[in-house]
Amino acid sequence: MGRDLTLSRKLSYFNGRFRRLCRRLPDCPERRSQALEPLIRCCGAAERPPGPDRGRRGWSRGAWALTAALTALCSLLLGLSHCPLLRFCGRALLIQVLPYWDWTLYHNMDCLIGNPYYSQAGAESMQPVDCVRACQAYQVVERLQNADAVDVLQNYLRQNRPLVIVDGMTGWAARSDFSVESLTQLYSEHLVLQSSTVCSYWASENSPEHSPASFLQHVHRQTLTQWTLQWKNCNKAAAKVIRTFYQRPYFLPPMVELAESNWLLMASRAEGSGMEGGFVKVDDHDGDLLLWIAQVQGVFEVQLLPRDACADTCAHHALQLSPGETVSVPLQMWEVQYRPITSTAIGLAATGNWLQDPS
């Protein structure tokens, strides 16, 4: 269409086109071209050279609408991973849009719309009154069965109170499938676990390999009698393999978002050895607010130590986890360490965040 045509000429042209089209279609409404008038006005303003007070208005209405439409189209094209040609077209269009609108600011954002209910870990500093409410008012770690998620949220998570769930592992395959022998075989034969590196690896015996499979092979050959081994499956594929052996803990409310990674804690104590020392801390929480440890085999002694802000107000807790039990620990107030009581003990752990109320 000619750039020098007036608005009335353009509308007349489209009216003629619509009338010819309506002759071929049944029930065609009249005056359909009126819906195009705002679009023609914008496009016409964008096509004509900007005047002293008209160019800015043309960009804000026409070009912004066109840019938004092109960006949406590019996003759709980029999402079609099964069609490389369309993905290439989407990238090319985004590059053309970049001189007019810097969309990279939004592309690099984690969230386009802020969640008012989300609170980052550590955003709320612990105050002495929080320590008094959580420690002096509740001086023991309670043990629950058939726990209600709402009760766990209101009376434990929001109060920074640790809790032991007696039936926290009901129906988990890990209860029957995890042992030193089975985990040795799993990490030696599973292709994903073989090729994945682990994080936060800690072993009582120094090893340059930092590999659970290598360490477990030493244990399997009975070259070690007293040892401790823990590692974090931070690789997504490896963590997914371990998640097939457990489900989301039933007592956690829906507001708790679990981390993708998970932990395995393993330890053995020689018969007749003393119980002095030997505690291992579970660190590297990535700023999460919650840690749960599920006892798969044997018995762990778990100590909950008050963090610095509450060290003068709160006493530490010592508890024993038997097979099938799970401890839930709010990490803003407590640090966690453990050691084996039985000859062999295995634990499964993970972290998570829960959403805080705006009040």
Short mmCIF file of C-alpha atoms in Angstrom, two decimals:
data_model
loop_
_atom_site.label_atom_id
_atom_site.label_comp_id
_atom_site.label_asym_id
_atom_site.label_seq_id
_atom_site.Cartn_x
_atom_site.Cartn_y
_atom_site.Cartn_z
CA MET A 1 0.00 0.00 0.00
CA GLY A 2 1.37 3.44 -0.93
CA ARG A 3 2.91 5.45 1.88
CA ASP A 4 1.36 8.70 0.58
CA LEU A 5 -2.28 7.51 0.71
CA THR A 6 -4.53 9.25 3.17
CA LEU A 7 -6.37 7.41 5.94
CA SER A 8 -9.72 7.69 4.13
CA ARG A 9 -8.22 6.24 0.93
CA LYS A 10 -6.77 3.32 2.89
CA LEU A 11 -10.10 2.61 4.60
CA SER A 12 -11.88 2.80 1.24
CA TYR A 13 -9.39 0.35 -0.22
CA PHE A 14 -9.97 -2.17 2.60
CA ASN A 15 -13.75 -1.70 2.42
CA GLY A 16 -13.65 -2.68 -1.22
CA ARG A 17 -11.60 -5.73 -0.44
CA PHE A 18 -13.99 -6.79 2.32
CA ARG A 19 -17.04 -6.35 0.13
CA ARG A 20 -15.56 -8.59 -2.56
CA LEU A 21 -14.68 -11.15 0.11
CA CYS A 22 -18.15 -11.02 1.66
CA ARG A 23 -19.75 -11.93 -1.64
CA ARG A 24 -18.03 -15.30 -1.38
CA LEU A 25 -18.70 -15.94 2.32
CA PRO A 26 -22.13 -16.47 3.98
CA ASP A 27 -23.16 -14.32 6.97
CA CYS A 28 -20.33 -11.87 6.50
CA PRO A 29 -20.82 -8.85 8.84
CA GLU A 30 -20.78 -5.40 7.35
CA ARG A 31 -18.29 -2.66 8.14
CA ARG A 32 -15.64 -5.21 9.19
CA SER A 33 -12.88 -2.85 8.13
CA GLN A 34 -13.76 -0.44 10.95
CA ALA A 35 -11.86 -2.75 13.28
CA LEU A 36 -8.71 -2.01 11.28
CA GLU A 37 -8.91 1.76 11.66
CA PRO A 38 -6.80 2.01 14.87
CA LEU A 39 -4.17 -0.29 13.34
CA ILE A 40 -4.08 1.69 10.11
CA ARG A 41 -3.72 4.92 12.06
CA CYS A 42 -0.76 3.55 14.04
CA CYS A 43 0.95 2.03 11.04
CA GLY A 44 0.33 5.15 9.00
CA ALA A 45 1.88 7.30 11.72
CA ALA A 46 4.86 4.97 11.90
CA GLU A 47 5.33 4.97 8.12
CA ARG A 48 5.28 8.76 7.70
CA PRO A 49 8.34 10.78 8.66
CA PRO A 50 7.95 11.88 12.26
CA GLY A 51 6.83 15.41 12.75
CA PRO A 52 7.91 17.70 15.57
CA ASP A 53 5.31 16.30 17.99
CA ARG A 54 4.06 13.19 16.26
CA GLY A 55 7.06 10.83 15.87
CA ARG A 56 7.28 9.84 19.56
CA ARG A 57 3.58 9.00 19.65
CA GLY A 58 3.89 6.77 16.58
CA TRP A 59 6.71 4.75 18.21
CA SER A 60 4.93 4.30 21.50
CA ARG A 61 1.78 2.89 19.91
CA GLY A 62 2.75 1.19 16.70
CA ALA A 63 6.34 0.15 17.13
CA TRP A 64 5.91 -0.97 20.72
CA ALA A 65 2.94 -3.14 19.74
CA LEU A 66 4.87 -4.57 16.81
CA THR A 67 7.94 -5.21 18.97
CA ALA A 68 5.87 -6.99 21.61
CA ALA A 69 4.24 -9.15 18.95
CA LEU A 70 7.60 -10.01 17.37
CA THR A 71 9.09 -10.84 20.77
CA ALA A 72 6.19 -13.14 21.60
CA LEU A 73 6.58 -14.81 18.22
CA CYS A 74 10.33 -15.23 18.75
CA SER A 75 9.76 -16.74 22.17
CA LEU A 76 7.36 -19.22 20.64
CA LEU A 77 9.84 -20.09 17.92
CA LEU A 78 12.68 -20.53 20.40
CA GLY A 79 10.53 -22.94 22.39
CA LEU A 80 10.13 -25.28 19.41
CA SER A 81 13.19 -27.38 20.16
CA HIS A 82 12.12 -30.06 17.67
CA CYS A 83 12.45 -27.65 14.73
CA PRO A 84 15.95 -26.12 14.39
CA LEU A 85 14.91 -23.93 11.46
CA LEU A 86 12.18 -22.19 13.45
CA ARG A 87 14.55 -21.71 16.39
CA PHE A 88 17.04 -20.07 14.03
CA CYS A 89 14.32 -17.75 12.74
CA GLY A 90 13.41 -16.81 16.30
CA ARG A 91 17.00 -15.91 17.14
CA ALA A 92 17.35 -13.88 13.96
CA LEU A 93 14.19 -11.89 14.74
CA LEU A 94 15.36 -11.20 18.30
CA ILE A 95 18.66 -9.85 16.97
CA GLN A 96 16.75 -7.50 14.65
CA VAL A 97 14.62 -6.25 17.55
CA LEU A 98 17.60 -5.62 19.85
CA PRO A 99 18.55 -2.13 18.47
CA TYR A 100 15.02 -0.90 19.26
CA TRP A 101 14.37 -2.73 22.53
CA ASP A 102 16.87 -4.34 24.91
CA TRP A 103 14.98 -7.55 25.70
CA THR A 104 18.09 -9.12 27.28
CA LEU A 105 17.18 -7.45 30.60
CA TYR A 106 14.06 -9.59 30.83
CA HIS A 107 15.71 -12.65 29.30
CA ASN A 108 18.28 -12.74 32.12
CA MET A 109 15.75 -12.30 34.93
CA ASP A 110 14.91 -15.35 37.05
CA CYS A 111 11.34 -14.13 37.57
CA LEU A 112 9.40 -11.62 35.45
CA ILE A 113 6.74 -11.20 38.15
CA GLY A 114 7.86 -11.03 41.77
CA ASN A 115 6.28 -13.40 44.28
CA PRO A 116 5.33 -11.45 47.43
CA TYR A 117 5.20 -14.69 49.42
CA TYR A 118 8.79 -15.68 48.67
CA SER A 119 11.46 -14.86 51.19
CA GLN A 120 15.11 -15.60 50.50
CA ALA A 121 17.06 -17.51 53.10
CA GLY A 122 18.62 -15.23 55.66
CA ALA A 123 16.38 -12.30 54.74
CA GLU A 124 14.90 -12.41 58.21
CA SER A 125 17.63 -12.21 60.86
CA MET A 126 17.11 -14.15 64.04
CA GLN A 127 16.30 -12.04 67.09
CA PRO A 128 16.69 -13.03 70.76
CA VAL A 129 12.92 -13.15 71.13
CA ASP A 130 12.79 -15.79 68.39
CA CYS A 131 15.29 -17.92 70.28
CA VAL A 132 13.32 -17.62 73.50
CA ARG A 133 10.07 -18.58 71.82
CA ALA A 134 11.54 -21.62 70.08
CA CYS A 135 13.91 -22.90 72.75
CA GLN A 136 12.59 -22.00 76.17
CA ALA A 137 8.95 -22.60 75.32
CA TYR A 138 9.68 -25.95 73.62
CA GLN A 139 12.58 -27.71 75.32
CA VAL A 140 12.26 -31.14 73.69
CA VAL A 141 12.17 -32.42 70.13
CA GLU A 142 8.73 -33.94 69.70
CA ARG A 143 8.05 -37.17 67.84
CA LEU A 144 4.88 -37.40 65.72
CA GLN A 145 3.13 -40.09 63.74
CA ASN A 146 0.52 -39.46 61.03
CA ALA A 147 1.59 -35.82 61.11
CA ASP A 148 -0.64 -33.16 59.58
CA ALA A 149 1.08 -30.84 57.09
CA VAL A 150 -0.78 -27.78 58.37
CA ASP A 151 0.25 -28.57 61.93
CA VAL A 152 3.87 -29.01 60.82
CA LEU A 153 3.74 -25.63 59.10
CA GLN A 154 2.10 -23.65 61.89
CA ASN A 155 3.69 -25.20 64.97
CA TYR A 156 7.13 -26.30 63.78
CA LEU A 157 8.42 -24.69 60.59
CA ARG A 158 7.20 -21.20 61.44
CA GLN A 159 8.38 -21.60 65.04
CA ASN A 160 11.86 -22.86 64.04
CA ARG A 161 11.19 -26.07 65.95
CA PRO A 162 12.82 -29.36 64.91
CA LEU A 163 10.60 -32.40 64.68
CA VAL A 164 10.98 -36.19 64.35
CA ILE A 165 8.43 -38.00 62.17
CA VAL A 166 8.22 -41.64 63.20
CA ASP A 167 6.61 -42.83 59.94
CA GLY A 168 8.36 -40.42 57.61
CA MET A 169 9.61 -43.09 55.18
CA THR A 170 6.48 -45.16 54.65
CA GLY A 171 6.49 -46.74 51.19
CA TRP A 172 10.02 -45.65 50.24
CA ALA A 173 12.05 -48.11 48.16
CA ALA A 174 15.21 -46.93 49.93
CA ARG A 175 14.08 -48.77 53.08
CA SER A 176 14.67 -52.12 51.41
CA ASP A 177 17.01 -51.27 48.52
CA PHE A 178 19.73 -49.21 50.26
CA SER A 179 22.65 -50.98 51.89
CA VAL A 180 26.42 -50.68 51.68
CA GLU A 181 26.50 -53.50 49.15
CA SER A 182 23.63 -52.20 46.99
CA LEU A 183 24.95 -48.63 46.95
CA THR A 184 28.42 -49.91 46.05
CA GLN A 185 26.92 -51.76 43.10
CA LEU A 186 24.68 -48.84 42.12
CA TYR A 187 27.52 -46.31 41.98
CA SER A 188 29.81 -48.77 40.20
CA GLU A 189 27.39 -49.86 37.47
CA HIS A 190 24.86 -47.08 36.85
CA LEU A 191 26.04 -45.06 33.84
CA VAL A 192 24.68 -41.72 35.09
CA LEU A 193 26.18 -42.11 38.57
CA GLN A 194 29.48 -43.27 37.10
CA SER A 195 29.84 -40.19 34.90
CA SER A 196 28.55 -37.61 37.42
CA THR A 197 30.74 -35.74 39.86
CA VAL A 198 29.46 -35.14 43.38
CA CYS A 199 29.60 -32.07 45.62
CA SER A 200 30.53 -31.57 49.27
CA TYR A 201 32.31 -34.90 49.34
CA TRP A 202 33.68 -35.80 52.76
CA ALA A 203 35.30 -39.05 53.81
CA SER A 204 37.12 -40.05 56.98
CA GLU A 205 39.88 -41.60 54.86
CA ASN A 206 41.67 -39.24 52.49
CA SER A 207 41.28 -40.21 48.85
CA PRO A 208 42.48 -38.22 45.82
CA GLU A 209 39.59 -39.52 43.73
CA HIS A 210 36.73 -37.95 45.73
CA SER A 211 34.50 -40.70 44.38
CA PRO A 212 31.84 -42.52 46.41
CA ALA A 213 32.24 -45.57 44.14
CA SER A 214 35.96 -45.82 44.86
CA PHE A 215 35.51 -45.39 48.61
CA LEU A 216 32.69 -47.91 48.75
CA GLN A 217 34.84 -50.41 46.88
CA HIS A 218 37.41 -50.14 49.70
CA VAL A 219 34.63 -50.72 52.23
CA HIS A 220 33.27 -53.64 50.22
CA ARG A 221 36.71 -55.29 50.20
CA GLN A 222 36.69 -54.91 54.01
CA THR A 223 39.83 -52.83 54.05
CA LEU A 224 38.13 -50.25 56.29
CA THR A 225 36.45 -51.08 59.59
CA GLN A 226 35.50 -47.65 60.92
CA TRP A 227 34.65 -44.90 58.46
CA THR A 228 32.32 -42.05 57.57
CA LEU A 229 31.30 -40.97 54.07
CA GLN A 230 28.89 -38.27 52.90
CA TRP A 231 28.30 -36.59 49.58
CA LYS A 232 25.81 -34.39 47.81
CA ASN A 233 24.29 -35.39 44.48
CA CYS A 234 24.27 -31.94 42.92
CA ASN A 235 24.21 -33.19 39.32
CA LYS A 236 20.55 -33.09 38.24
CA ALA A 237 20.64 -36.43 36.46
CA ALA A 238 22.37 -38.16 39.40
CA ALA A 239 19.99 -36.61 41.93
CA LYS A 240 17.07 -37.82 39.83
CA VAL A 241 18.40 -41.38 39.99
CA ILE A 242 18.47 -41.24 43.79
CA ARG A 243 14.99 -39.65 43.88
CA THR A 244 13.57 -42.83 42.37
CA PHE A 245 14.18 -44.48 45.74
CA TYR A 246 12.12 -42.03 47.81
CA GLN A 247 9.10 -39.75 47.58
CA ARG A 248 8.45 -36.26 48.82
CA PRO A 249 8.02 -36.48 52.63
CA TYR A 250 4.30 -36.56 53.25
CA PHE A 251 4.47 -34.28 56.30
CA LEU A 252 5.88 -31.30 54.37
CA PRO A 253 3.22 -28.74 53.37
CA PRO A 254 2.88 -27.82 49.68
CA MET A 255 4.53 -24.46 50.33
CA VAL A 256 7.89 -26.22 50.89
CA GLU A 257 9.93 -26.40 47.70
CA LEU A 258 12.57 -29.12 47.85
CA ALA A 259 16.00 -28.67 46.31
CA GLU A 260 16.89 -30.73 43.26
CA SER A 261 19.98 -32.12 44.99
CA ASN A 262 20.07 -34.76 47.72
CA TRP A 263 22.55 -36.26 50.17
CA LEU A 264 23.71 -39.71 51.20
CA LEU A 265 25.19 -40.10 54.69
CA MET A 266 26.98 -43.36 55.53
CA ALA A 267 29.07 -44.39 58.51
CA SER A 268 30.36 -47.47 60.26
CA ARG A 269 31.69 -47.97 63.78
CA ALA A 270 33.94 -50.79 64.86
CA GLU A 271 32.52 -53.03 67.54
CA GLY A 272 33.71 -52.13 71.02
CA SER A 273 34.90 -48.64 69.99
CA GLY A 274 34.02 -45.68 72.18
CA MET A 275 31.53 -42.98 71.37
CA GLU A 276 33.79 -39.99 72.01
CA GLY A 277 33.72 -37.41 69.22
CA GLY A 278 33.25 -38.62 65.68
CA PHE A 279 30.48 -36.17 64.73
CA VAL A 280 30.23 -34.99 61.12
CA LYS A 281 28.40 -31.81 60.15
CA VAL A 282 26.00 -31.55 57.23
CA ASP A 283 27.00 -28.29 55.54
CA ASP A 284 26.57 -26.66 52.12
CA HIS A 285 22.85 -25.92 52.36
CA ASP A 286 22.83 -23.38 49.48
CA GLY A 287 20.92 -20.94 51.70
CA ASP A 288 17.97 -23.28 52.17
CA LEU A 289 15.81 -22.99 55.27
CA LEU A 290 15.05 -26.65 55.89
CA LEU A 291 16.98 -29.91 56.15
CA TRP A 292 15.44 -33.34 56.59
CA ILE A 293 17.36 -36.54 57.28
CA ALA A 294 15.70 -39.92 56.82
CA GLN A 295 17.22 -42.94 58.58
CA VAL A 296 17.47 -45.78 56.07
CA GLN A 297 19.58 -48.34 57.94
CA GLY A 298 21.09 -48.54 61.41
CA VAL A 299 20.91 -45.72 63.95
CA PHE A 300 22.39 -42.23 63.87
CA GLU A 301 22.86 -40.00 66.86
CA VAL A 302 21.92 -36.56 65.62
CA GLN A 303 22.89 -33.36 67.42
CA LEU A 304 21.14 -30.07 66.78
CA LEU A 305 23.35 -27.13 67.73
CA PRO A 306 21.93 -23.60 68.11
CA ARG A 307 23.46 -21.08 65.76
CA ASP A 308 25.37 -18.04 66.99
CA ALA A 309 22.34 -15.81 67.49
CA CYS A 310 20.75 -18.37 69.81
CA ALA A 311 23.84 -19.96 71.37
CA ASP A 312 23.35 -18.19 74.72
CA THR A 313 19.62 -18.94 74.90
CA CYS A 314 19.20 -22.43 73.45
CA ALA A 315 20.67 -25.74 74.53
CA HIS A 316 21.65 -28.35 71.99
CA HIS A 317 19.44 -31.37 71.33
CA ALA A 318 20.68 -34.94 71.02
CA LEU A 319 18.38 -37.54 69.53
CA GLN A 320 18.56 -40.99 67.99
CA LEU A 321 17.10 -41.79 64.59
CA SER A 322 15.93 -45.35 64.08
CA PRO A 323 15.19 -46.89 60.65
CA GLY A 324 12.10 -45.35 59.09
CA GLU A 325 12.28 -42.11 61.11
CA THR A 326 12.88 -38.63 59.69
CA VAL A 327 14.03 -35.47 61.41
CA SER A 328 13.01 -32.04 60.08
CA VAL A 329 15.37 -29.20 61.05
CA PRO A 330 14.86 -25.43 60.41
CA LEU A 331 18.32 -24.23 59.42
CA GLN A 332 17.95 -20.59 60.44
CA MET A 333 18.33 -21.61 64.08
CA TRP A 334 20.04 -25.01 64.06
CA GLU A 335 23.16 -26.72 62.76
CA VAL A 336 23.16 -30.50 62.25
CA GLN A 337 25.82 -33.11 62.97
CA TYR A 338 25.63 -36.89 63.30
CA ARG A 339 27.56 -40.05 64.09
CA PRO A 340 26.73 -43.77 63.95
CA ILE A 341 25.61 -45.72 67.00
CA THR A 342 25.20 -49.10 65.30
CA SER A 343 27.91 -50.87 63.31
CA THR A 344 26.58 -49.42 60.02
CA ALA A 345 24.18 -46.55 59.47
CA ILE A 346 22.84 -44.98 56.26
CA GLY A 347 20.85 -41.77 55.94
CA LEU A 348 19.20 -39.92 53.08
CA ALA A 349 18.82 -36.14 53.24
CA ALA A 350 17.65 -33.13 51.26
CA THR A 351 17.09 -29.42 51.77
CA GLY A 352 14.31 -27.04 50.85
CA ASN A 353 12.74 -23.62 51.26
CA TRP A 354 9.33 -22.65 52.47
CA LEU A 355 7.41 -19.53 51.57
CA GLN A 356 6.96 -16.94 54.29
CA ASP A 357 3.73 -15.01 54.79
CA PRO A 358 4.07 -11.30 53.99
CA SER A 359 3.03 -10.55 57.55
#
